[in-house]
Amino acid sequence: MDNTAENKEFLSVKNLKVEYFSGKTVVHAVNGVDLKMYKGKTLGLVGETGAGKTTIAKSILRILPDVGARIVEGEIKLDGKDLLSLKEHDMRKIRGNEISMIFQDPMTALNPVQRVGEQISEAVKLHSDLSKEQCEERAKEMLKMVGITEDRYYEYPHQFSGGMKQRIVIAIALACNPQVLLADEPTTALDVTIQAQVLELVGELQKKFNTAMLLITHDLGVVATVCDEVAIIYAGRIVEYGTKEQIFHHPSHPYTLGLFGAIPDMADDDIWLHPIEGLPPDPTKEIVGCAFAPRCKYATEACLKGEIPALTTEDGHISHCINMKSVLSKEGK
Amino acid sequence: MSESMVRVEGLKKYFSTARGLLHAVDDVTMDIEKGHTVGIVGESGCGKSTLGRTIIHLLDKTDGKIFLEGEDVSDVKGKDLKRVREQMQIIFQDPYSSIDPKKSIRDTVKEPLKVSGRYSKSEIEEKTDMLMDLVGIDERLKYAYPHELDGGRRQRVGIARALALDPKFVVCDEPVSALDVSIQAQVLNLLKKLQMDRDLTYMFVTHDMSVVKHISDEICVMYLGQVVEKCPSKELFKMPLHPYTKALLSAIPSIDIDHPNKREILRGELTSPINPKPGCRFAARCKFATEKCLEPQEQQEVSPGHFVRCCRVEELG
Ligand SMILES: Nc1ncnc2c1ncn2[C@@H]1O[C@H](COP(=O)(O)OP(=O)(O)OP(=O)(O)O)[C@@H](O)[C@H]1O
Ligand SMILES: Nc1ncnc2c1ncn2[C@@H]1O[C@H](COP(=O)(O)OP(=O)(O)O)[C@@H](O)[C@H]1O
Ligand code: SF4
Ligand code: SF4
Ligand SMILES: [Mg+2]
Ligand SMILES: [Mg+2]
């Protein structure tokens, strides 16, 4: 295959800004985010609840609520096509065909009053010219692939556990062999064995169809297992971005360091964990300086002023922290 | 002497479905000691939430016995049921859908206090303030609505509400799954502190194996409605005995990118929980399965406090 084409991003997000508003309050959900996704590769997007992860994915698909949300600024390109300027009619063709999404909340994707088997079967039908029977067969196979026996084809969503609903949503999203897969916390509700199965299944499909994937998760173990690149997001801003090796071997933003420090250590028996103290900032307030400053133990006067520029190392590891050098020397890295 | 907070014997919960009876919880016997935390892990859909909800009488059991501090509460009704429900509470996974978006969080926390009929108006206000302080909700947010809170704070509201009536036993059903690790650590520390201060007993459902190891005194591993292994937390990680437990531990994604785990991907036919055959539920996927695995499996105590449901456990070692 042509190498230069492979190295060019397939989907890119540039300076994306998204707001939600109700009455007079404005939630600054996404504040100037850049992302690049490549064919056959997985980009991990890691950050806490409310950091803006789902909003980014919904912006790419253009499925933000019609009222009360707006993309203020930015550019989203799929294989050179500018998605934000496409007509809704053309965008509809892209959804579920070229770009498919696994929703974090399975009930946004499932119809509560339709049998789950039929829902998968319909998704298969939409993206193939198989007969009704063949679609049904395929749907049963998909169910089995996500670890659910085919005798449950005729049940309704409420009859399944949280994790099982999640798996049905995964089956539906994979039924259409998308070129871009936006997976919003796809395995958060799954146990580790099913998670391993699902990740393997997604990996196989990704190889087969050279899918570009955005994997939203807060499970750093999952990131370590499947991602090629990682973006760490805090309060609607990317704070660190690099290859998996860069992020795991040389985490350099204080928030990233805090995340690694907060994971319960399988090897010791401390009663107390080490959270990052404090809470994320109020998204309705304008933030001057570094959004992480109130929780950051390295914060200095300068962190509270103006824009925090991105520092990029020679090999492309990006960190939005003006004190990166002293942070790294104190952390002994 | 250790005392039992909750004991269940032969507990069953079946659901009827289009294709037959679904054995969501099938013959579970276990003891939960006072002041302890029992972690529940297992495949998604194996019956963890159903077990927790049946124990606390949110769901009607199909069969079996439930004891609370030695008292048989299996079939309590009326006033007794109300009392038992107050003593056994639940914290749900999803802080978004488990609290009413139209109520201020103060009203959410207050509600169980009002419903209980135990307190006067002023006592209710006082207790509500106390609860919100207890879980660390700042003064300025006391009259906020759920959508104004982030996931970590919403989960604190869920915790405050669950603790309102001073329960003895709390089922924590994936309480930190929706939170990132930095906030997760705050909430886990809070739960631990509350447990120490109020002598609470927890049943803690989670898929995160590092969390379950951290929080639990004992761990119960479930597979298709049954407990297949139960033992002290540390022992489970050092000496897992049931073949499913071994597969489960092997699948924990490691954060050490240079030494990824050798995951054992489970293959083989899936077993349906609908009208399951009498033998070992794991047999179709177990690489050690033999003839005798197709007979009903009993839970055996292989060493003090270590229970396993597998007839080949001695040979496999
Ligand atoms: N109301 C219901 N009607 C029919 N079947 C049900 C119902 N609730 C649960 N089940 C079934 O019971 C089994 C156990 O479900 P449960 O919710 O207890 O699983 P779980 O272990 O908590 O899973 P998860 O980890 O995904 O939350 C599943 O097969 C599920 O489909
Ligand atoms: N429909 C909505 N209306 C108003 N605010 C919203 C809506 N959806 C999300 N938000 C807010 O936008 C911010 C980002 O949310 P989200 O993208 O869901 O974060 P994440 O997926 O990282 O948890 C949060 O402050 C959240 O409360
Ligand atoms: S810029 Fe300052 S406040 Fe922000 S992460 Fe770096 S040191 Fe901390
Ligand atoms: S009883 Fe048999 S099939 Fe079941 S876990 Fe043990 S060895 Fe495997
Ligand atoms: Mg989200
Ligand atoms: Mg559950």
XYZ file of C-alpha atoms and ligand atoms in Angstrom:
726
model
C 0.000 0.000 0.000
C 1.023 3.564 -0.593
C 2.947 4.608 2.434
C 2.377 8.322 2.212
C -1.380 7.843 2.101
C -1.118 5.626 5.173
C 0.739 8.306 7.070
C -1.769 10.984 6.354
C -4.468 11.400 8.949
C -7.781 9.931 7.887
C -9.827 11.965 10.274
C -8.681 15.191 11.828
C -10.153 17.556 14.370
C -8.714 21.051 14.549
C -9.270 23.676 17.206
C -12.697 22.322 18.065
C -14.748 24.439 20.439
C -18.172 23.314 21.589
C -20.616 24.925 23.981
C -23.865 23.902 25.591
C -26.197 26.603 26.743
C -29.447 26.881 28.614
C -30.817 30.285 29.454
C -27.918 32.458 30.409
C -25.445 29.773 31.378
C -22.933 28.512 28.874
C -21.031 25.287 29.432
C -17.659 25.432 27.730
C -17.481 21.708 27.059
C -14.683 21.547 24.474
C -12.115 24.298 24.283
C -9.835 24.073 21.261
C -9.122 20.394 20.760
C -6.850 18.927 18.071
C -6.879 15.212 17.246
C -5.612 13.071 14.398
C -6.735 9.570 13.591
C -4.985 7.236 11.187
C -6.234 4.225 9.266
C -5.697 0.997 11.115
C -4.642 2.840 14.259
C -6.264 3.497 17.599
C -6.166 6.822 19.357
C -7.030 6.692 23.045
C -8.864 9.651 24.580
C -8.511 9.640 28.340
C -10.002 11.990 30.899
C -12.528 12.306 33.688
C -16.296 12.493 33.440
C -17.320 15.834 32.053
C -13.984 16.446 30.375
C -15.693 16.653 26.983
C -14.903 13.265 25.468
C -18.423 12.329 24.421
C -19.015 15.837 23.124
C -16.016 15.507 20.800
C -17.277 12.200 19.414
C -20.772 13.602 18.935
C -19.331 16.644 17.170
C -17.527 14.405 14.701
C -20.782 12.631 13.900
C -22.703 15.885 14.104
C -25.256 14.509 16.496
C -25.100 17.161 19.189
C -28.565 18.225 20.348
C -30.123 20.674 17.848
C -31.030 23.143 20.512
C -28.738 24.011 23.355
C -25.475 22.986 21.747
C -23.239 24.566 19.181
C -19.883 24.081 17.559
C -18.354 27.503 18.008
C -15.201 26.984 16.056
C -13.094 24.334 14.453
C -12.665 22.017 11.535
C -13.343 18.295 11.194
C -12.086 16.507 8.108
C -12.707 12.969 6.983
C -10.330 11.902 4.240
C -10.145 15.530 3.078
C -13.909 16.139 3.254
C -14.956 18.970 5.527
C -17.651 17.349 7.661
C -18.873 20.509 9.332
C -19.907 22.054 6.026
C -21.633 18.959 4.616
C -25.378 19.058 4.080
C -27.322 17.050 6.674
C -28.455 14.782 3.860
C -24.847 13.866 2.986
C -23.862 13.611 6.603
C -26.574 11.020 7.132
C -24.868 8.768 4.609
C -21.639 9.042 6.516
C -23.164 8.099 9.851
C -23.299 4.388 10.387
C -21.534 3.790 7.073
C -18.151 5.452 7.074
C -18.266 6.484 10.728
C -19.909 4.408 13.372
C -20.209 5.059 17.076
C -20.479 2.840 20.123
C -22.423 4.907 22.632
C -21.449 5.121 26.245
C -25.027 4.827 27.395
C -26.428 1.771 25.615
C -30.000 2.972 25.961
C -29.348 5.915 23.641
C -28.604 3.393 20.921
C -31.130 0.678 21.718
C -34.842 0.747 21.101
C -36.470 -0.355 24.368
C -39.503 -1.887 22.693
C -37.792 -3.886 19.958
C -36.210 -7.323 20.374
C -32.439 -7.014 20.482
C -31.878 -9.602 17.756
C -34.045 -7.639 15.366
C -32.109 -4.486 16.150
C -28.823 -6.102 15.192
C -30.377 -7.746 12.170
C -31.663 -4.385 10.953
C -28.206 -2.877 11.276
C -26.797 -5.724 9.195
C -29.543 -5.234 6.610
C -28.787 -1.524 6.282
C -25.223 -2.199 5.304
C -25.461 -5.276 3.108
C -27.724 -6.839 0.554
C -28.269 -10.065 2.424
C -31.700 -11.650 2.590
C -33.808 -11.412 5.727
C -32.826 -14.916 6.828
C -29.148 -14.260 6.179
C -29.305 -11.049 8.186
C -30.871 -12.957 11.041
C -28.138 -15.587 10.877
C -25.498 -12.896 10.832
C -27.139 -11.147 13.796
C -27.058 -14.391 15.780
C -23.385 -14.798 14.966
C -22.713 -11.242 16.097
C -24.512 -11.957 19.370
C -22.311 -14.972 19.941
C -19.219 -12.999 19.060
C -19.960 -10.631 21.923
C -20.605 -13.550 24.252
C -24.403 -13.768 24.317
C -26.194 -16.988 23.451
C -28.459 -16.889 20.428
C -31.509 -18.051 22.381
C -31.671 -14.500 23.725
C -32.250 -13.038 20.246
C -35.922 -12.490 21.037
C -35.521 -10.635 24.320
C -35.935 -6.932 24.955
C -33.180 -4.604 26.233
C -34.568 -4.387 29.792
C -34.055 -8.116 30.161
C -30.292 -7.757 29.879
C -27.714 -6.600 32.389
C -25.875 -3.314 31.848
C -22.811 -4.971 30.369
C -24.898 -7.153 28.068
C -26.735 -4.127 26.653
C -23.333 -2.604 26.032
C -22.293 -5.702 24.099
C -25.416 -5.541 21.953
C -24.569 -1.953 21.081
C -21.068 -3.067 20.136
C -22.505 -5.771 17.893
C -24.687 -3.186 16.140
C -21.802 -0.762 15.640
C -19.565 -3.473 14.222
C -22.252 -4.832 11.912
C -21.500 -2.140 9.355
C -17.696 -2.455 9.098
C -17.057 1.269 9.457
C -13.912 3.080 8.313
C -13.940 5.150 11.452
C -15.110 3.783 14.761
C -15.806 6.126 17.651
C -15.980 3.926 20.725
C -17.213 5.788 23.812
C -16.224 3.780 26.884
C -17.145 0.563 25.109
C -15.811 -1.791 27.758
C -16.376 0.162 30.957
C -19.352 -2.001 31.902
C -17.643 -5.265 30.964
C -15.682 -7.744 33.033
C -12.101 -8.306 31.991
C -12.638 -11.608 30.150
C -15.455 -10.298 27.969
C -13.482 -7.085 27.598
C -10.526 -9.060 26.287
C -12.812 -10.875 23.848
C -14.424 -7.669 22.646
C -11.099 -5.897 22.251
C -9.797 -8.826 20.266
C -12.866 -8.815 18.063
C -12.569 -5.085 17.452
C -8.850 -5.531 16.747
C -9.538 -8.208 14.131
C -12.153 -6.094 12.389
C -9.860 -3.118 12.547
C -7.124 -5.054 10.802
C -9.484 -6.443 8.213
C -11.043 -3.117 7.295
C -8.166 -0.848 8.258
C -10.461 1.081 10.552
C -9.352 4.238 12.290
C -10.526 4.126 15.868
C -11.064 6.634 18.637
C -11.202 4.805 21.956
C -12.639 6.852 24.797
C -11.879 5.306 28.146
C -10.564 6.015 31.599
C -9.083 2.547 31.966
C -5.353 3.002 31.548
C -4.896 -0.779 31.338
C -7.106 -0.849 28.240
C -5.180 2.063 26.754
C -1.919 0.216 27.375
C -3.305 -2.885 25.696
C -4.810 -1.470 22.516
C -3.911 2.137 21.750
C -1.200 3.419 19.435
C -1.504 7.044 20.448
C -3.010 8.683 23.502
C -4.582 12.091 24.117
C -5.183 13.116 27.721
C -8.030 15.584 28.091
C -8.833 17.814 31.057
C -11.677 20.330 31.239
C -12.218 20.268 27.489
C -8.550 20.757 26.648
C -5.958 18.278 25.503
C -3.210 18.486 28.112
C -0.891 15.794 26.800
C -0.674 13.951 23.489
C 1.785 11.370 22.279
C 2.451 7.786 21.352
C 1.544 5.155 23.897
C 5.227 4.741 24.707
C 5.686 8.457 25.277
C 2.686 8.701 27.581
C 3.394 5.551 29.595
C 7.174 5.837 29.789
C 7.453 9.610 30.001
C 4.197 11.057 31.302
C 4.954 14.734 31.621
C 1.808 16.647 32.434
C 0.951 16.858 36.147
C -2.602 15.656 35.459
C -1.322 12.580 33.634
C 1.102 11.923 36.461
C -1.779 12.252 38.916
C -3.815 9.703 36.975
C -1.043 7.153 37.072
C -0.556 7.809 40.782
C -4.241 7.282 41.604
C -4.552 3.736 40.260
C -4.797 1.156 43.048
C -1.512 -0.706 43.001
C -2.035 -4.443 42.599
C 1.250 -4.996 44.415
C 0.621 -3.218 47.699
C -1.960 -3.180 50.453
C -2.259 0.490 51.358
C -5.631 1.321 52.856
C -5.672 4.760 51.289
C -5.355 5.600 47.620
C -3.737 8.740 46.255
C -6.384 10.747 44.461
C -5.699 14.059 42.814
C -7.161 16.346 45.454
C -9.804 18.841 44.461
C -12.312 18.730 41.648
C -12.412 19.731 38.008
C -13.240 23.378 37.299
C -16.743 24.688 36.788
C -17.266 24.469 33.014
C -19.535 27.502 33.004
C -16.697 29.790 34.060
C -14.084 31.206 31.735
C -10.684 29.917 32.700
C -7.590 32.063 32.521
C -4.302 30.232 32.497
C -3.989 26.513 33.139
C -7.281 24.735 33.885
C -5.495 22.262 36.131
C -3.784 24.907 38.267
C -6.127 24.730 41.317
C -5.296 21.022 41.720
C -1.700 21.126 40.583
C 1.099 20.834 43.107
C 3.577 22.350 40.641
C 1.515 25.464 39.930
C 3.352 28.788 39.931
C 2.216 32.387 39.413
C 2.796 32.106 35.687
C 0.299 29.233 35.402
C -2.568 31.587 36.176
C -1.906 33.961 33.312
C -2.844 33.859 29.666
C -2.912 30.868 27.345
C -0.805 27.855 28.172
C 1.190 27.070 25.046
C 1.804 23.544 23.786
C 5.358 22.323 24.225
C 6.341 19.748 21.669
C 9.435 17.579 21.923
C 11.499 16.678 18.874
C 9.721 13.373 18.543
C 6.273 14.958 18.676
C 5.271 14.442 22.312
C 2.993 17.356 23.232
C 2.439 18.704 26.725
C 0.479 21.778 27.723
C 2.390 22.630 30.850
C 4.685 25.577 31.192
C 6.589 23.954 34.036
C 7.118 20.667 32.249
C 10.892 20.726 32.708
C 10.819 21.207 36.452
C 7.939 18.735 36.807
C 9.955 16.103 35.009
C 13.064 16.717 37.072
C 11.083 16.510 40.352
C 9.365 13.325 39.282
C 12.751 11.857 38.520
C 11.876 10.976 34.957
C -15.431 -14.308 67.111
C -16.523 -13.008 63.779
C -20.197 -12.246 63.465
C -22.307 -12.607 60.391
C -24.009 -9.497 59.006
C -25.685 -11.186 56.082
C -26.013 -14.849 55.308
C -27.749 -16.358 52.307
C -28.511 -20.028 51.859
C -29.405 -21.613 48.550
C -30.572 -18.261 47.229
C -32.238 -18.370 43.814
C -33.666 -15.742 41.546
C -35.186 -16.847 38.261
C -36.703 -14.616 35.594
C -39.194 -15.900 33.064
C -38.324 -15.128 29.457
C -39.639 -16.000 26.019
C -37.512 -19.140 25.936
C -37.913 -20.359 29.502
C -36.679 -19.726 33.015
C -33.528 -17.679 33.238
C -31.421 -18.695 36.221
C -29.924 -15.317 37.127
C -28.925 -16.367 40.645
C -28.807 -20.079 41.237
C -28.082 -21.624 44.605
C -25.847 -19.058 46.229
C -24.741 -19.728 49.802
C -22.442 -17.303 51.558
C -21.673 -15.361 54.670
C -20.750 -11.716 54.855
C -19.018 -10.812 58.081
C -19.828 -7.658 60.023
C -17.648 -4.742 59.036
C -16.215 -6.583 56.056
C -16.338 -5.858 52.371
C -17.117 -8.710 50.044
C -16.143 -7.996 46.462
C -18.244 -9.585 43.736
C -16.667 -10.124 40.343
C -17.656 -12.131 37.305
C -18.728 -12.001 33.714
C -21.136 -9.251 32.820
C -24.618 -10.726 33.079
C -23.610 -13.448 35.546
C -26.007 -12.218 38.205
C -24.054 -9.851 40.437
C -26.610 -7.033 40.468
C -29.456 -9.506 40.755
C -27.785 -11.131 43.759
C -27.313 -7.774 45.480
C -30.833 -6.624 44.740
C -32.389 -9.873 45.859
C -30.492 -9.835 49.155
C -31.707 -6.343 49.986
C -35.280 -7.203 49.001
C -35.444 -4.963 45.944
C -36.286 -8.096 43.969
C -38.366 -11.024 45.216
C -36.347 -14.167 45.576
C -37.406 -17.380 43.889
C -36.092 -19.613 46.652
C -33.603 -19.771 49.515
C -33.004 -17.990 52.776
C -31.675 -14.568 53.724
C -30.473 -13.753 57.241
C -29.652 -10.301 58.579
C -27.598 -10.442 61.779
C -28.865 -13.943 62.375
C -32.535 -13.026 61.930
C -34.336 -14.895 59.183
C -35.630 -12.084 56.966
C -36.368 -14.254 53.930
C -40.078 -13.658 53.926
C -40.588 -10.502 55.937
C -43.623 -8.398 55.112
C -45.184 -5.060 55.981
C -43.454 -3.186 58.801
C -40.655 -5.714 59.036
C -39.960 -5.452 55.323
C -39.762 -1.677 55.622
C -37.295 -1.979 58.495
C -35.162 -4.532 56.644
C -35.098 -2.368 53.532
C -33.945 0.591 55.594
C -31.098 -1.437 57.030
C -29.941 -2.658 53.648
C -29.228 -0.014 51.017
C -27.750 0.230 47.542
C -25.473 2.633 45.682
C -25.897 2.387 41.928
C -23.300 2.473 39.207
C -24.631 5.282 37.201
C -24.699 8.530 39.104
C -26.501 10.056 36.115
C -29.577 7.934 35.912
C -29.885 6.907 39.531
C -30.770 10.312 40.875
C -33.816 12.322 39.878
C -32.736 15.165 37.566
C -35.713 17.302 38.513
C -34.960 17.350 42.233
C -32.323 19.435 43.911
C -29.655 17.217 45.367
C -30.688 18.323 48.824
C -34.192 16.990 48.196
C -32.732 13.752 46.864
C -30.748 13.198 50.040
C -33.698 14.243 52.181
C -36.224 11.943 50.601
C -35.518 8.707 52.488
C -35.504 10.653 55.750
C -38.968 12.007 54.999
C -40.360 8.714 53.798
C -39.161 6.887 56.893
C -41.452 8.949 59.094
C -38.902 8.713 61.878
C -37.897 12.348 62.091
C -39.408 15.754 62.722
C -39.004 18.533 60.165
C -36.102 20.145 61.957
C -34.380 16.811 62.505
C -34.679 16.124 58.785
C -32.974 19.411 57.908
C -30.260 18.796 60.458
C -29.617 15.247 59.314
C -29.558 16.308 55.669
C -26.870 18.883 56.417
C -24.908 16.311 58.341
C -25.098 13.779 55.496
C -23.986 16.278 52.894
C -21.020 17.253 55.031
C -20.243 13.628 55.631
C -19.780 12.874 51.933
C -18.059 16.167 51.225
C -20.584 18.145 49.197
C -19.616 21.806 49.485
C -21.940 24.284 51.088
C -22.450 26.223 47.843
C -23.766 23.137 46.026
C -26.352 22.089 48.569
C -29.241 23.412 46.527
C -27.776 22.485 43.154
C -29.436 20.203 40.627
C -27.795 17.000 39.408
C -26.872 18.392 35.969
C -24.699 21.000 37.685
C -22.526 18.297 39.232
C -19.758 16.177 37.797
C -19.822 12.401 38.100
C -17.791 12.247 41.294
C -20.049 14.656 43.145
C -23.182 12.949 41.873
C -21.880 9.683 43.200
C -21.421 11.379 46.581
C -25.100 12.304 46.479
C -25.943 8.643 45.859
C -23.802 7.667 48.816
C -25.381 10.281 51.095
C -28.835 9.078 50.203
C -27.929 5.451 50.759
C -26.559 6.272 54.209
C -29.465 8.497 55.261
C -31.211 5.897 57.407
C -28.045 4.490 58.981
C -28.055 1.177 57.175
C -25.916 -1.712 58.331
C -25.356 -3.276 54.962
C -24.778 -1.485 51.670
C -24.632 -3.038 48.219
C -22.275 -0.926 46.124
C -23.118 -1.878 42.538
C -20.207 -0.629 40.413
C -20.135 2.688 42.284
C -16.922 3.947 40.722
C -17.106 2.536 37.194
C -18.143 5.817 35.636
C -15.382 7.815 37.288
C -11.843 8.451 36.159
C -9.102 7.088 38.391
C -8.345 10.335 40.204
C -11.961 10.847 41.314
C -12.431 7.115 41.756
C -9.665 7.180 44.357
C -11.440 9.980 46.231
C -14.722 8.063 46.318
C -13.054 4.792 47.344
C -11.272 6.562 50.178
C -14.585 8.083 51.242
C -16.333 4.698 51.239
C -13.496 3.214 53.270
C -13.616 6.022 55.803
C -17.395 5.755 56.162
C -17.062 2.051 56.685
C -14.544 2.544 59.476
C -16.529 5.308 61.170
C -19.931 3.659 60.924
C -19.051 0.021 61.033
C -20.669 -0.651 57.670
C -20.681 -3.933 55.816
C -20.330 -3.711 52.059
C -21.053 -5.926 49.121
C -18.984 -4.347 46.376
C -19.639 -5.188 42.732
C -16.989 -4.127 40.242
C -15.229 -5.159 37.069
C -12.022 -3.433 37.997
C -9.751 -6.064 39.472
C -7.332 -3.604 41.033
C -10.250 -1.886 42.750
C -11.714 -5.143 44.021
C -8.358 -6.235 45.368
C -7.913 -2.912 47.079
C -11.334 -2.655 48.697
C -12.310 -6.231 49.593
C -11.650 -8.484 52.540
C -13.111 -11.447 50.689
C -13.868 -11.878 47.009
C -16.634 -13.886 45.425
C -16.235 -14.938 41.817
C -19.511 -15.632 40.028
C -20.158 -17.462 36.806
C -23.637 -17.797 35.284
C -25.608 -17.335 38.467
C -23.353 -19.326 40.774
C -20.477 -18.552 43.076
C -17.549 -20.565 41.732
C -14.909 -19.353 44.176
C -14.835 -17.359 47.395
C -11.858 -16.634 49.602
C -9.890 -13.848 51.262
C -8.929 -11.175 48.773
C -5.181 -11.665 48.852
C -5.477 -15.411 48.576
C -7.524 -15.128 45.414
C -4.789 -13.245 43.635
C -2.038 -15.481 45.001
C -3.746 -18.801 44.658
C -6.756 -18.799 42.350
C -8.165 -22.320 42.129
C -11.187 -22.339 39.855
C -10.373 -22.436 36.127
C -12.683 -19.488 35.475
C -10.978 -17.405 38.149
C -7.640 -18.146 36.530
C -8.899 -17.001 33.140
C -10.354 -13.894 34.758
C -7.095 -12.922 36.436
C -5.132 -13.519 33.257
C -7.336 -11.066 31.391
C -6.601 -8.053 33.614
C -5.128 -5.469 31.263
C -1.716 -4.484 32.570
C -0.599 -0.870 32.552
C 2.963 -2.022 32.035
C 3.229 -1.638 28.266
C 6.476 -3.592 28.130
C 5.000 -6.606 29.878
C 1.466 -7.121 28.633
C -0.480 -9.945 30.267
C -0.734 -13.259 28.500
C -4.485 -13.061 28.249
C -6.350 -16.299 28.130
C -9.168 -15.670 25.679
C -12.050 -17.981 26.539
C -13.202 -20.097 23.625
C -15.868 -22.703 23.217
C -19.631 -22.726 23.137
C -21.469 -20.278 25.347
C -23.767 -21.679 27.987
C -27.190 -20.124 28.224
C -28.575 -19.125 31.623
C -32.006 -20.175 30.341
C -32.868 -23.665 31.579
C -29.194 -24.551 32.066
C -28.116 -28.187 32.291
C -27.290 -29.491 35.756
C -23.486 -29.765 35.344
C -20.704 -27.221 35.763
C -21.791 -24.013 34.055
C -18.257 -23.353 32.874
C -17.708 -26.787 31.312
C -18.241 -25.768 27.667
C -15.361 -23.317 27.896
C -13.140 -25.072 30.422
C -10.019 -26.701 29.091
C -10.026 -29.183 31.978
C -13.590 -30.405 31.510
C -14.212 -34.154 31.808
C -17.230 -36.466 32.118
C -17.775 -35.828 35.805
C -17.983 -32.093 35.212
C -21.372 -32.710 33.630
C -22.780 -33.683 37.019
C -24.022 -31.030 39.448
C -21.135 -29.320 41.233
C -21.123 -28.736 44.964
C -19.409 -25.861 46.698
C -16.513 -27.314 48.731
C -14.354 -25.694 51.363
C -10.875 -26.668 50.164
C -9.072 -24.855 52.955
C -10.510 -22.772 55.800
C -12.462 -19.932 54.240
C -11.634 -20.903 50.650
C -14.668 -22.198 48.773
C -14.583 -23.582 45.240
C -17.245 -25.081 43.020
C -15.249 -27.446 40.793
C -14.922 -31.203 41.149
C -11.392 -31.232 39.769
C -9.989 -28.584 42.062
C -7.821 -31.045 44.058
C -6.216 -32.634 40.990
C -5.658 -29.316 39.221
C -4.065 -27.785 42.315
N -35.858 -8.092 34.592
C -35.226 -9.120 34.018
N -35.885 -9.974 33.199
C -35.241 -11.012 32.617
N -33.940 -11.290 32.781
C -33.233 -10.482 33.582
C -33.816 -9.348 34.232
N -32.849 -8.720 34.963
C -31.723 -9.429 34.775
N -31.946 -10.484 33.940
C -30.953 -11.471 33.497
O -30.325 -12.008 34.638
C -28.964 -12.244 34.393
C -28.117 -11.534 35.443
O -28.259 -10.128 35.314
P -27.535 -9.096 36.272
O -28.050 -7.746 35.949
O -27.661 -9.558 37.681
O -26.020 -9.256 35.798
P -24.677 -8.567 36.326
O -23.792 -9.653 36.794
O -24.993 -7.481 37.287
O -24.082 -7.990 34.979
P -23.276 -6.628 34.669
O -21.895 -6.874 35.124
O -23.345 -6.524 33.173
O -23.980 -5.522 35.397
C -28.703 -11.785 32.957
O -28.749 -12.903 32.089
C -29.848 -10.852 32.681
O -30.151 -10.809 31.311
N -26.763 17.875 26.514
C -26.030 18.628 27.337
N -26.479 19.804 27.816
C -25.735 20.585 28.624
N -24.499 20.281 29.022
C -23.970 19.129 28.589
C -24.695 18.235 27.725
N -23.913 17.158 27.459
C -22.753 17.372 28.121
N -22.773 18.555 28.798
C -21.697 19.132 29.599
O -20.547 19.257 28.765
C -19.363 18.887 29.452
C -18.667 17.711 28.718
O -19.481 16.568 28.796
P -19.171 15.217 28.048
O -18.734 15.501 26.672
O -20.347 14.323 28.230
O -17.931 14.683 28.890
P -17.293 13.209 28.988
O -17.794 12.382 27.868
O -15.827 13.476 28.919
O -17.689 12.692 30.331
C -19.801 18.578 30.876
O -19.624 19.722 31.662
C -21.256 18.229 30.723
O -21.948 18.458 31.931
S 0.920 24.752 33.614
Fe 1.270 25.058 35.799
S -0.684 24.550 36.782
Fe -0.758 23.772 34.687
S -0.101 21.670 34.875
Fe 1.733 22.832 34.408
S 2.576 23.355 36.413
Fe 0.506 22.671 36.779
S -15.946 -28.640 37.213
Fe -14.850 -29.321 35.395
S -15.574 -27.986 33.768
Fe -16.109 -27.030 35.708
S -14.411 -25.715 36.140
Fe -13.972 -27.613 37.168
S -12.757 -28.752 35.690
Fe -13.702 -27.098 34.568
Mg -18.894 10.579 28.167
Mg -24.878 -5.315 37.146
